[in-house]
Coordinates of C-alpha atoms in Angstrom, one line a residue:
X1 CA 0.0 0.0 0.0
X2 CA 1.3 3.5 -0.5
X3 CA 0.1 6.7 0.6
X4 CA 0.2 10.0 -0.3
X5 CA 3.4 12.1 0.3
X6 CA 2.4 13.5 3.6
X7 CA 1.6 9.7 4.5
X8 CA -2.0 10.5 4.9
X9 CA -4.4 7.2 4.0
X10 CA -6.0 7.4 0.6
X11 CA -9.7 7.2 0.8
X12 CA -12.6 6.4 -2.6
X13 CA -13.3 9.7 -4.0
X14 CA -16.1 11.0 -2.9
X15 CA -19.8 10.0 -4.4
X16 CA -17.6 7.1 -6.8
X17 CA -18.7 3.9 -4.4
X18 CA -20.1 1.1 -5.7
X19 CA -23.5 1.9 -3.7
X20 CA -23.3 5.8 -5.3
X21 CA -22.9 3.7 -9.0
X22 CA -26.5 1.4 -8.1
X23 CA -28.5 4.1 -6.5
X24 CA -27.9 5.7 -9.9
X25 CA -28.4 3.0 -11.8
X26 CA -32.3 2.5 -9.8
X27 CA -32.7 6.4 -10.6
X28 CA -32.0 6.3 -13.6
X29 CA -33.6 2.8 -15.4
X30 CA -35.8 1.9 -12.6
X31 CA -37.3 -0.3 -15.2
X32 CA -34.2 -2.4 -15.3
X33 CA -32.9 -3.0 -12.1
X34 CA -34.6 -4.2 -8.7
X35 CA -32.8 -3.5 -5.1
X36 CA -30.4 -6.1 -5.5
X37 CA -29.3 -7.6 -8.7
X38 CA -30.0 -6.4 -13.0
X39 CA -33.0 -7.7 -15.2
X40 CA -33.0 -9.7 -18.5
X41 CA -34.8 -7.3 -21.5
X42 CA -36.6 -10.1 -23.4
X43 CA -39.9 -10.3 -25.5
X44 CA -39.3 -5.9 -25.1
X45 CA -39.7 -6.5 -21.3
X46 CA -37.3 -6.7 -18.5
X47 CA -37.5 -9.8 -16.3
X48 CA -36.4 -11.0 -13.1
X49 CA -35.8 -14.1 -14.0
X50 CA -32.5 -16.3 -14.2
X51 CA -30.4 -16.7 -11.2
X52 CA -28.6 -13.7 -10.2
X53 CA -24.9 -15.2 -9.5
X54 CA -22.8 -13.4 -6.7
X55 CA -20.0 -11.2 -8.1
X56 CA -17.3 -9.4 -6.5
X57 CA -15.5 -6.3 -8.1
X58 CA -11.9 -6.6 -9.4
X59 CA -11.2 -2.9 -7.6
X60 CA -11.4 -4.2 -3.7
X61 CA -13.1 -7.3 -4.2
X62 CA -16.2 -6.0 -3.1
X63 CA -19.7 -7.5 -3.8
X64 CA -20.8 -6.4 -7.1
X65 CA -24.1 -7.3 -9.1
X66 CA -23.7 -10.5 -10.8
X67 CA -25.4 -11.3 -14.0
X68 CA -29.0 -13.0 -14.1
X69 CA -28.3 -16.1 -15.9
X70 CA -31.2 -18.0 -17.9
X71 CA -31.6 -21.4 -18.5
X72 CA -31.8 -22.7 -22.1
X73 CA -35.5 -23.0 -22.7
X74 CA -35.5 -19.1 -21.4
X75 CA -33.1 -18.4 -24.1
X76 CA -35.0 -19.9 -26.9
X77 CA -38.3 -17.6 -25.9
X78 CA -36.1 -14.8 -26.0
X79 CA -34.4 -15.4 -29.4
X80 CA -37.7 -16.5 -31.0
X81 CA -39.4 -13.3 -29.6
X82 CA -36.5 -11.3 -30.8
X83 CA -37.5 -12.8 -34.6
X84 CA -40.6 -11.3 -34.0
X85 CA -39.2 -8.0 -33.1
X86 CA -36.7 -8.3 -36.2
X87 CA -39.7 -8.7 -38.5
X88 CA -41.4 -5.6 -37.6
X89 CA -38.3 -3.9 -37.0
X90 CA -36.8 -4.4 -40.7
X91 CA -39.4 -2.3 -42.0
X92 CA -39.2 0.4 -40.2
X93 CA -38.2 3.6 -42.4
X94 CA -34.6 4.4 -42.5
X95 CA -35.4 7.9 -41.1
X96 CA -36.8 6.7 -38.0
X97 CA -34.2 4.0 -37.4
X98 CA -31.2 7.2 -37.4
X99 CA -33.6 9.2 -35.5
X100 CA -34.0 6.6 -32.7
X101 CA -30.4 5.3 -32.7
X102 CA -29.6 9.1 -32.5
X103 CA -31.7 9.7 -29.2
X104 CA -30.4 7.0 -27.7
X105 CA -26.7 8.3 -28.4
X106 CA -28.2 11.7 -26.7
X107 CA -29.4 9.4 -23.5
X108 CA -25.8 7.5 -23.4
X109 CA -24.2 11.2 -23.1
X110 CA -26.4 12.3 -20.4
X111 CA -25.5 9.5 -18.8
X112 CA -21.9 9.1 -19.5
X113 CA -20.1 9.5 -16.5
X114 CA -22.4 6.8 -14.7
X115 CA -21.8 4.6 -17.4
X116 CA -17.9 5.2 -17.0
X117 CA -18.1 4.7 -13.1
X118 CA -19.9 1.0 -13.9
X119 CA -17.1 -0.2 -16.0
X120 CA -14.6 1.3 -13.2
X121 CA -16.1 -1.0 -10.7
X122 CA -17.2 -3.8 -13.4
X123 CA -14.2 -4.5 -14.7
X124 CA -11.4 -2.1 -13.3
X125 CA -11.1 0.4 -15.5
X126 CA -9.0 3.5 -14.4
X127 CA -11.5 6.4 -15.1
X128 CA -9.8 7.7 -18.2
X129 CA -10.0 4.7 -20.2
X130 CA -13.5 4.3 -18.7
X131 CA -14.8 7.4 -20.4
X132 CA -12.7 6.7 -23.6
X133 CA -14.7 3.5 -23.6
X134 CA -17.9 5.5 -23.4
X135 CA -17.0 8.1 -25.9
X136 CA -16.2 5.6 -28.8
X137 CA -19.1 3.8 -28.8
X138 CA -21.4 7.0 -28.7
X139 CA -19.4 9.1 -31.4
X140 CA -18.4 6.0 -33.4
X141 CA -22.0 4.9 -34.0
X142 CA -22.7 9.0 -35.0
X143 CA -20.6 8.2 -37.6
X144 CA -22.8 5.9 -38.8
X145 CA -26.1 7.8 -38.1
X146 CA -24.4 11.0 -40.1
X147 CA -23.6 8.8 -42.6
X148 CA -26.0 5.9 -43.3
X149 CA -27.8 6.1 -46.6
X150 CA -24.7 4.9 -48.8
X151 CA -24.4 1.9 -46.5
X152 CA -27.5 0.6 -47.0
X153 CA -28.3 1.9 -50.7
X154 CA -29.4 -1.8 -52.5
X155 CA -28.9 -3.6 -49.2
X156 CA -31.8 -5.1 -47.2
X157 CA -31.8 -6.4 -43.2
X158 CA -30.7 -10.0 -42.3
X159 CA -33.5 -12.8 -42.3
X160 CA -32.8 -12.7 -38.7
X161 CA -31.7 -10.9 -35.5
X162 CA -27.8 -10.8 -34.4
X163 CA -26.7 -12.4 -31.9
X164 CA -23.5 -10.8 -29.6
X165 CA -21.7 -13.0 -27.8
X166 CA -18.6 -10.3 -26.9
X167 CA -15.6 -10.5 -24.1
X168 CA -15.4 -8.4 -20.7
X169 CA -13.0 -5.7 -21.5
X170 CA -15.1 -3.2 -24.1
X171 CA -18.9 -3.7 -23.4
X172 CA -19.6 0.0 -24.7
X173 CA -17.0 0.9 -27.7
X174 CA -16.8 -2.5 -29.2
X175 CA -20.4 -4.7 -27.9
X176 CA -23.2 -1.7 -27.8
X177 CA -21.1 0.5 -30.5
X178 CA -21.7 -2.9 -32.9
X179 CA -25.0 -3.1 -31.5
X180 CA -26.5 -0.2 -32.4
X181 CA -24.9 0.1 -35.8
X182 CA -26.2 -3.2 -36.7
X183 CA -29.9 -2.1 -35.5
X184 CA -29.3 1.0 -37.4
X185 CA -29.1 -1.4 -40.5
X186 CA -32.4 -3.0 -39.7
X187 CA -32.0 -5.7 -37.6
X188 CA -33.2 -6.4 -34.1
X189 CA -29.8 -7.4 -32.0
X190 CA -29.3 -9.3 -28.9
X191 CA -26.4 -10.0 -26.8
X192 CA -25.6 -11.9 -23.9
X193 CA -23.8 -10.1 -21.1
X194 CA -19.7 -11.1 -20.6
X195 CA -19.7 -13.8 -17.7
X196 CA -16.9 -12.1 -16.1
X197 CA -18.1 -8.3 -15.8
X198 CA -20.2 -5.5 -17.2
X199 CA -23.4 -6.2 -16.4
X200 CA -24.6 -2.9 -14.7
X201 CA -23.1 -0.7 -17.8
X202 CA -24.8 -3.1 -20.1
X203 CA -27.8 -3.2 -18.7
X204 CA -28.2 0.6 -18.1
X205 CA -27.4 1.3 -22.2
X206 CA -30.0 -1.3 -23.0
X207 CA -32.9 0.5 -20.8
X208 CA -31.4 3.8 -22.9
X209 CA -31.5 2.5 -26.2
X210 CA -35.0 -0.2 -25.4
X211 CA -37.1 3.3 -24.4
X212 CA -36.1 4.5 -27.8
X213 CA -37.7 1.6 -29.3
X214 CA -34.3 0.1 -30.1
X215 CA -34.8 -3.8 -30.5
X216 CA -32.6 -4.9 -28.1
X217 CA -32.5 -8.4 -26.3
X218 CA -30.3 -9.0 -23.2
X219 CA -29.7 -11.8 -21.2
X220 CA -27.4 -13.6 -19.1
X221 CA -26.1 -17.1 -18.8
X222 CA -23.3 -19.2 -19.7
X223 CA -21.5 -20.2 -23.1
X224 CA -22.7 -24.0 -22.8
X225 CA -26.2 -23.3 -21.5
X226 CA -26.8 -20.5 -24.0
X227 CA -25.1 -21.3 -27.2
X228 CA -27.9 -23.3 -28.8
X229 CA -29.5 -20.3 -28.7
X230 CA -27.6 -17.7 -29.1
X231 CA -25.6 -19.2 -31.8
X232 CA -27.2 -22.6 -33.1
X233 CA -30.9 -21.1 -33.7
X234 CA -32.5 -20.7 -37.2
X235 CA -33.7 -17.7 -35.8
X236 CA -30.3 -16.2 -35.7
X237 CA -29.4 -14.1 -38.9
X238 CA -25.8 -13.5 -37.7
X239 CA -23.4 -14.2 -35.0
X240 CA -20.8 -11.5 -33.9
X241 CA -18.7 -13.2 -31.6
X242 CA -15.0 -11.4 -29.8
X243 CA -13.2 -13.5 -27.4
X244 CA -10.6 -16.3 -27.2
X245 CA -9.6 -18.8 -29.7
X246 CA -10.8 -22.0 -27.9
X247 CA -14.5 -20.6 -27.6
X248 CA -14.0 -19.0 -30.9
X249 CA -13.5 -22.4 -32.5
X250 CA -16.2 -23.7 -30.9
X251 CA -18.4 -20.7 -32.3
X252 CA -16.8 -21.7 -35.7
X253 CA -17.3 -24.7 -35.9
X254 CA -21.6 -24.4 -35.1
X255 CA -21.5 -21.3 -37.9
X256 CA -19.4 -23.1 -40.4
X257 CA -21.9 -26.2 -40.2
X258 CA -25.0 -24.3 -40.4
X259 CA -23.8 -21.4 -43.2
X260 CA -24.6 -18.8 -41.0
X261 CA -23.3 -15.5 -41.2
X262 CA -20.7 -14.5 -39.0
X263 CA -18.5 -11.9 -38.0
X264 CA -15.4 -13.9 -35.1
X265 CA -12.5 -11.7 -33.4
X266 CA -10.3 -13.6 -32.1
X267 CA -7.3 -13.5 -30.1
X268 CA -3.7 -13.6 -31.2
X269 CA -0.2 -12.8 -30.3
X270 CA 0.6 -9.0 -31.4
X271 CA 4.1 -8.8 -32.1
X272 CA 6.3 -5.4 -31.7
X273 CA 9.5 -6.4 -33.8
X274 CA 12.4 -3.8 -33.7
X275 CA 15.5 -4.3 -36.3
X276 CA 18.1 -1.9 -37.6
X277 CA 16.5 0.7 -35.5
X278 CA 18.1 4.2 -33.7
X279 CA 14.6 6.0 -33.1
X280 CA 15.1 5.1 -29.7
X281 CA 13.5 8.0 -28.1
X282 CA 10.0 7.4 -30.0
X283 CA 10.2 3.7 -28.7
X284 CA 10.1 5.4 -25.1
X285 CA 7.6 7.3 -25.3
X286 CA 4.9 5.3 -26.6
X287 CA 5.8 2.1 -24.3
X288 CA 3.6 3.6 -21.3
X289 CA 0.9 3.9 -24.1
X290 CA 1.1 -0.3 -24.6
X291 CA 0.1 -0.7 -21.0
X292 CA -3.1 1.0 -21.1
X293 CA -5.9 -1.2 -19.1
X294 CA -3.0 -3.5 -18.3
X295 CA -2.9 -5.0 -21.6
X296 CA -6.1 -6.2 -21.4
X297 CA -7.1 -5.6 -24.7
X298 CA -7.3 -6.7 -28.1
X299 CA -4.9 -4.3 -29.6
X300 CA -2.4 -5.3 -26.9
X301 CA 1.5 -5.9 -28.2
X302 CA 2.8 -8.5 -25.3
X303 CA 6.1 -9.1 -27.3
X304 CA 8.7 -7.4 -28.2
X305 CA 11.2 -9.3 -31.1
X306 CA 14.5 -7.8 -30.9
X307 CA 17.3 -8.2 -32.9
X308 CA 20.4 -9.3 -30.9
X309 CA 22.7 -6.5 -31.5
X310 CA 20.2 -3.8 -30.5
X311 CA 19.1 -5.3 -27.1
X312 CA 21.3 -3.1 -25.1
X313 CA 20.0 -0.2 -26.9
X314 CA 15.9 -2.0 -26.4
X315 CA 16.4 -2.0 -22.5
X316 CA 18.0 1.4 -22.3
X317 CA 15.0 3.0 -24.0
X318 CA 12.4 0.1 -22.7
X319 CA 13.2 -0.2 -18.8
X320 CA 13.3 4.0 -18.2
X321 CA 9.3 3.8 -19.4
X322 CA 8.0 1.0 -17.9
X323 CA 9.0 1.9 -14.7
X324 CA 7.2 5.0 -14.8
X325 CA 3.8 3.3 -15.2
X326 CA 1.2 4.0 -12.5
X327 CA -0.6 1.3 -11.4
X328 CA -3.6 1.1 -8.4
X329 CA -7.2 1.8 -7.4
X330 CA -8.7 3.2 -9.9
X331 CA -11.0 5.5 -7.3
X332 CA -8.2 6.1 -4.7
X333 CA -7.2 9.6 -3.9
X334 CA -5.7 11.9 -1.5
X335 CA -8.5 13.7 -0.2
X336 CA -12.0 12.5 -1.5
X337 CA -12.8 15.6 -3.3
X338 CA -9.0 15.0 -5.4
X339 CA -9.8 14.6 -8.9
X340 CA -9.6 11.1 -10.4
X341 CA -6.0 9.5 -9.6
X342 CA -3.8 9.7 -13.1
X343 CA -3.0 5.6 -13.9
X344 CA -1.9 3.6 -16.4
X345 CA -4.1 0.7 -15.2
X346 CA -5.7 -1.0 -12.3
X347 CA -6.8 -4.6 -11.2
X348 CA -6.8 -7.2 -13.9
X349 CA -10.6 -9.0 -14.5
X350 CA -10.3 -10.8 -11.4
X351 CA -8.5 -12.7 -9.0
X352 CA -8.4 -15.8 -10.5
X353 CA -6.4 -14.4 -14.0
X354 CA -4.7 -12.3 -11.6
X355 CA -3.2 -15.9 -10.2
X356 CA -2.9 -17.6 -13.6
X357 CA -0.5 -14.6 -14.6
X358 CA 1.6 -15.2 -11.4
X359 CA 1.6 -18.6 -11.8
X360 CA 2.5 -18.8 -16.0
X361 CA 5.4 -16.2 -15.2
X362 CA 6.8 -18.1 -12.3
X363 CA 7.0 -21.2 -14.1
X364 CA 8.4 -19.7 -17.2
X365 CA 11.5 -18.3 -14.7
X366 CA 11.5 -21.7 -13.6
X367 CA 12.0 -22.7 -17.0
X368 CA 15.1 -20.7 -18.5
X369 CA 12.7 -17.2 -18.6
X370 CA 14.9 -14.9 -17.4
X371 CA 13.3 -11.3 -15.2
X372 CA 14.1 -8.2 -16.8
X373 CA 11.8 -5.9 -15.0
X374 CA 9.5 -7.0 -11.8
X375 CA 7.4 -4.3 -10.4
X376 CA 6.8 -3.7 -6.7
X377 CA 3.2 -3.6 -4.8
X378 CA 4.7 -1.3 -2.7
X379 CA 4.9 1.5 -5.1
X380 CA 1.2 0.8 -6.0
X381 CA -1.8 2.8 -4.8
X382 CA -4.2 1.0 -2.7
X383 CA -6.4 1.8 0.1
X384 CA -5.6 1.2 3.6
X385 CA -5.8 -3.2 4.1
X386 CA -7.3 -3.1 0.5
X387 CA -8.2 -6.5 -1.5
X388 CA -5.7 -6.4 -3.6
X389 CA -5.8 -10.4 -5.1
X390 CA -6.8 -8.7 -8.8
X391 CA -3.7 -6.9 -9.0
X392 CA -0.7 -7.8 -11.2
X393 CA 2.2 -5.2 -11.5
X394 CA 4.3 -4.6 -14.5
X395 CA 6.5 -7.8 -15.3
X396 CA 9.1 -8.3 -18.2
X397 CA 10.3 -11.7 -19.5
X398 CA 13.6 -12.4 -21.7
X399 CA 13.3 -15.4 -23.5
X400 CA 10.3 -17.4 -22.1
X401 CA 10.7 -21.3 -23.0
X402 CA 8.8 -23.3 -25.8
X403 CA 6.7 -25.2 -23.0
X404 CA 5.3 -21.7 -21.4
X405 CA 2.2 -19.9 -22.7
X406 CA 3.9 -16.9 -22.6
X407 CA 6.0 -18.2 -25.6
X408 CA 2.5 -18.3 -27.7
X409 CA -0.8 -16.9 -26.8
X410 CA -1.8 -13.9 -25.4
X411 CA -1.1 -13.3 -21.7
X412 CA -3.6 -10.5 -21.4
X413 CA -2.2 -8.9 -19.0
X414 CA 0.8 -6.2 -18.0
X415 CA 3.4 -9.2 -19.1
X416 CA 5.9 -8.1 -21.2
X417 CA 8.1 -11.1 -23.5
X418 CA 10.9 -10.4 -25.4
X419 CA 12.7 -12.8 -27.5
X420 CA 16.0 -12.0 -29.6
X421 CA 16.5 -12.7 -33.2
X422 CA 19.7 -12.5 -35.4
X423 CA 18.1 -12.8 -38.9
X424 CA 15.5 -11.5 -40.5
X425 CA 13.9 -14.9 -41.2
X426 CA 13.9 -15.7 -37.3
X427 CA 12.4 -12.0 -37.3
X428 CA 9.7 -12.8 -39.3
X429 CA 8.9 -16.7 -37.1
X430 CA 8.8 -14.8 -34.0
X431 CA 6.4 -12.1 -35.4
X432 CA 4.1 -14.8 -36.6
X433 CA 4.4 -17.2 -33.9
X434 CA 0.3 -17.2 -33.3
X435 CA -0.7 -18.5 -36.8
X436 CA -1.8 -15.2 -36.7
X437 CA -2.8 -11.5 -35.0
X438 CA -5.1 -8.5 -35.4
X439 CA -1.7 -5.7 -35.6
X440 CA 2.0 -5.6 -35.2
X441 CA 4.3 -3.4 -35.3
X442 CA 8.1 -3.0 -37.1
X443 CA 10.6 -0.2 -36.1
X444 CA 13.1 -0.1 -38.5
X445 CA 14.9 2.9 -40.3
X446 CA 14.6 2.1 -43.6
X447 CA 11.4 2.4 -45.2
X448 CA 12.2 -0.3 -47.6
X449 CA 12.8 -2.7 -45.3
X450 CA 9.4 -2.4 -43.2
X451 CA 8.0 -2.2 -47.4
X452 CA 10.1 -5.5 -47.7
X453 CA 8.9 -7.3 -44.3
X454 CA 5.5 -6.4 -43.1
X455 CA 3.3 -8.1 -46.0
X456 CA 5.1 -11.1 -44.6
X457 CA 4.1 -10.5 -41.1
X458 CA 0.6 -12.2 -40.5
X459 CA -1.6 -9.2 -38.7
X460 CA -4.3 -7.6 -40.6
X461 CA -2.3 -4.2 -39.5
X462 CA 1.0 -3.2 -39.6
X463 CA 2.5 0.0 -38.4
X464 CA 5.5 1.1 -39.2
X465 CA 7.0 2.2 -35.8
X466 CA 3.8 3.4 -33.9
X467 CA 1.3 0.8 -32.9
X468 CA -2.0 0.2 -34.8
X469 CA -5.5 0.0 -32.8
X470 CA -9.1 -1.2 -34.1
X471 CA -9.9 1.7 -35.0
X472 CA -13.0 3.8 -35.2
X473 CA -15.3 5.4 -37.5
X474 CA -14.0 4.0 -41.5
X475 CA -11.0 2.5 -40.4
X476 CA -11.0 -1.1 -41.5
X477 CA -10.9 -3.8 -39.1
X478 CA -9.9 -8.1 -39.4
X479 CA -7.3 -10.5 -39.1
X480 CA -5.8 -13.0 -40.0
X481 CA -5.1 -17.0 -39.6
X482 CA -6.6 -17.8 -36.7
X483 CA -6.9 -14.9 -35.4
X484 CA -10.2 -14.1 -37.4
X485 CA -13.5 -15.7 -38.6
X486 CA -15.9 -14.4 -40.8
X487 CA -16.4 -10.7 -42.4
X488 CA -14.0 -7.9 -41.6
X489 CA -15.6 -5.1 -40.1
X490 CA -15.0 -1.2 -39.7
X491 CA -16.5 1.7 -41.6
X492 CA -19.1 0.4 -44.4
X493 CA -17.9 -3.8 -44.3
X494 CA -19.7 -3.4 -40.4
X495 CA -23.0 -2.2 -42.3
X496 CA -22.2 -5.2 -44.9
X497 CA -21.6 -7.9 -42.7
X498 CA -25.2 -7.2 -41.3
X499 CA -27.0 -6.9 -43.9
X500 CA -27.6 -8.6 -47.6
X501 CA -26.6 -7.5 -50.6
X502 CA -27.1 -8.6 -54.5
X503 CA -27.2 -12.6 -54.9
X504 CA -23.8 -14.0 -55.2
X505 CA -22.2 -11.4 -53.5
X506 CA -18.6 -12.6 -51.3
X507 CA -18.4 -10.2 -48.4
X508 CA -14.6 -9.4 -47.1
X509 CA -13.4 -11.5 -44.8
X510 CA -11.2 -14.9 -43.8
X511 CA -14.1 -17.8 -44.7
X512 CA -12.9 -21.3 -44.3
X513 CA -14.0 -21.5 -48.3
X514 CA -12.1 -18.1 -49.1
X515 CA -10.0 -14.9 -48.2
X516 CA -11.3 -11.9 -49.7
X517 CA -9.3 -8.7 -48.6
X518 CA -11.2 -5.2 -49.1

């Protein structure tokens, strides 16, 4: 635990507890929310039913409302009723689609800092990447509303309603920004809320967007009891799916069989490589940057490829930034009227990753893995006798072995890897080590070279020297290998993947039967 300079105790900012967040959340969606736990929105009514699981908050470890899981046969009513709704919904005039989407964008910003202060205690967010969350999703889908028509223009609505099936770490700029896009198109959506966290903030946008006459569907459950449903129906029109690669292939798999539609981001292992490169000042000042949210995202670049010769020039820039990174509770300041404490990143989802993390690096050190850079708790900032089990500090590994999964999946999580190449055809291995990733990165000098190396690197985007995002608005978004399923998304292929288009058409995408880039 540390305090402030004058050793006095930090304390929660003031009006930012959990029990401020609820009492908000009953003010302002009564509808949607009883004394103690979040409804399902089925049928275009909420519902307390499902059992409401206990949850605990990855900030202190706190009770938390946990999500309302149904059963199967629940599921089915509430993907056939949401047929229904698609059915009426598709025919609804363009005009009043944008016009609804558009108030419920207006609701979302009046309620924006709630929002961010339920993914702060959700799923740990620090408060700055908790509004940036917020913000993307409500100006990326303007984007769309301002410019729509051309989207659309000879396209028609799915047969069916989507189905979401998205990860923890983006519920509002990734899982209700592709949600109301895909409604703007036509279609009624529904998504099942992330097992481990955001069921308050998703819950909330749904009341917004349902009292706009949105088509929304929400419920709660898990992947085994719920995927007949959500992913198997004949109801379904599409499945957007984001999350890991095991589940993915699952998801895959049920799509593939049935010729669904389908739109599957997966994870893979971004790779930053660096070779002939002197830039070394730019390579410090973005590595704070990397650690945003702890790595927990998509986007994330866990390893660095460095060729052998420029290793002592890597650490001299890399080390200097990554100890600067702050790291603590996201709502923990001075005195409780402080503004919001400046950090890189709080907890990790919860304890239990925070624990697989520990473990997987202390086994690669145990292996050959050699410790670069270990961060202290001490210099974190916690609350006086804080839970602090979520919490991973800042870790770099040289060289993990073969046998760790640190060699080749995603950690996600602030776990650095490096590994050290000599040619530029080990370069190239270590950078593709994933079958596949959403970005990468290359430093190099010479333009030529990066020209020369990066179609062979297998991410859908490659920066040179500055790392690539998902980007927003008509920025173009896949991957590769198996790091991607379906149609590409981002900009006009998200209104294309959702809707139908003249016979015979091939959307963009990596299909099992083809790779179409846009």
């Amino acid at each position: 635990m540390t305090t402030t300079l004058n050793s006095t105790p930090l304390v929660v900012k003031s009006g930012t507890t959990w029990d401020d967040a609820w009492r908000r959340c009953l003010a302002a969606a009564p509808e949607a929310f009883r004394d103690d736990r979040a409804l399902n929105l089925w049928n275009a009514a909420w519902r307390a039913d499902g059992r409401a699981l206990p949850a605990t908050s990855p900030v202190d470890g706190s009770p938390i409302a946990g999500p309302p899981r149904l059963d199967r046969e629940a599921a089915h009513q509430a993907v056939r009723a949401s047929l229904d709704q698609h059915r009426a919904w598709r025919h609804i005039p363009l005009q009043e689609r944008r016009a609804r989407v558009a108030a419920t964008l207006d609701a979302l910003t009046q309620h924006r800092e709630l929002l961010a202060l339920l993914l702060v205690w959700e799923i740990g967010k620090p408060w700055r990447l908790a509004q940036a969350d917020v913000d993307r999703a409500i100006d990326g889908v303007r984007w769309y509303v301002d410019g729509i028509e051309p989207m659309v223009a000879g396209r028609a609505p799915l047969d069916g309603p989507v189905s979401n099936i998205a990860s923890w770490n983006y519920p509002m700029s990734v899982l209700v920004h592709a949600m109301l896009v895909q409604a703007l198109a036509g279609n009624a959506v529904i998504a099942k809320t992330p097992t481990d966290g955001g069921v308050a903030c998703l819950t909330l946008a749904c009341a917004l967007a349902a009292r706009e006459g949105i088509p929304v569907t929400l419920v709660s459950g898990s992947g085994s009891e719920l995927s007949e449903a959500l992913v198997r129906a004949p109801e379904i029109g599409c499945v957007s799916f984001v999350g890991g690669r095991d589940t993915g292939a699952a998801v895959a798999t049920a799509v593939a069989d049935l010729g669904k539609r389908h739109v599957l981001e997966q994870e893979g292992l971004n790779t930053w490589g660096i070779w002939n490169h002197s830039d070394w000042d730019a390579l410090t000042a973005v590595i704070p940057k990397l650690f945003d949210y702890g790595k927990q995202r998509c986007t994330a670049y866990p390893r660095f490829v460095v060729q052998r010769e420029l290793f002592d020039d890597f650490l001299a820039a890399y080390l200097p930034a990554v100890r600067t990174l702050k790291v603590g509770h996201p709502l923990a300041v001075a005195r409780a009227d402080d503004p919001y404490p400046a950090l890189d990143f709080g907890p990790v989802i919860n304890a239990a990753k925070a624990k697989d993390l520990h473990d997987q690096v202390a086994e690669a050190i145990a292996r050959g893995a050699v410790p670069l850079h270990r961060a202290s708790e001490s210099d974190a900032r916690f609350l006086p006798g804080q839970d602090t089990s979520a919490y991973v500090q800042p870790v770099t590994l040289l060289n993990p072995p073969p046998s760790s999964p640190l060699h080749h999946a995603e950690p996600f999580g602030p776990v650095d890897t490096i590994v050290l190449v000599d040619t530029e055809a080990e370069l190239l291995a270590a950078m593709n080590a994933s079958n596949g990733a959403l970005v990468a990165t290359l430093s190099t000098d010479d333009r030529s070279t990066f020209d020369r190396l990066a179609p062979q690197i297998r991410a859908f985007k490659v920066g040179h020297g500055t790392p690539r995002s998902r980007g927003d608005r008509d920025e173009l978004f896949g991957g590769f290998g198996a790091s991607w399923r379906g149609a590409f998304v981002g900009g006009e292929l998200l209104v294309r993947a959702v809707t139908q288009g003249p016979a015979g058409e091939r959307l963009p995408g990596n299909f099992p039967e083809y790779q179409l880039m846009p």
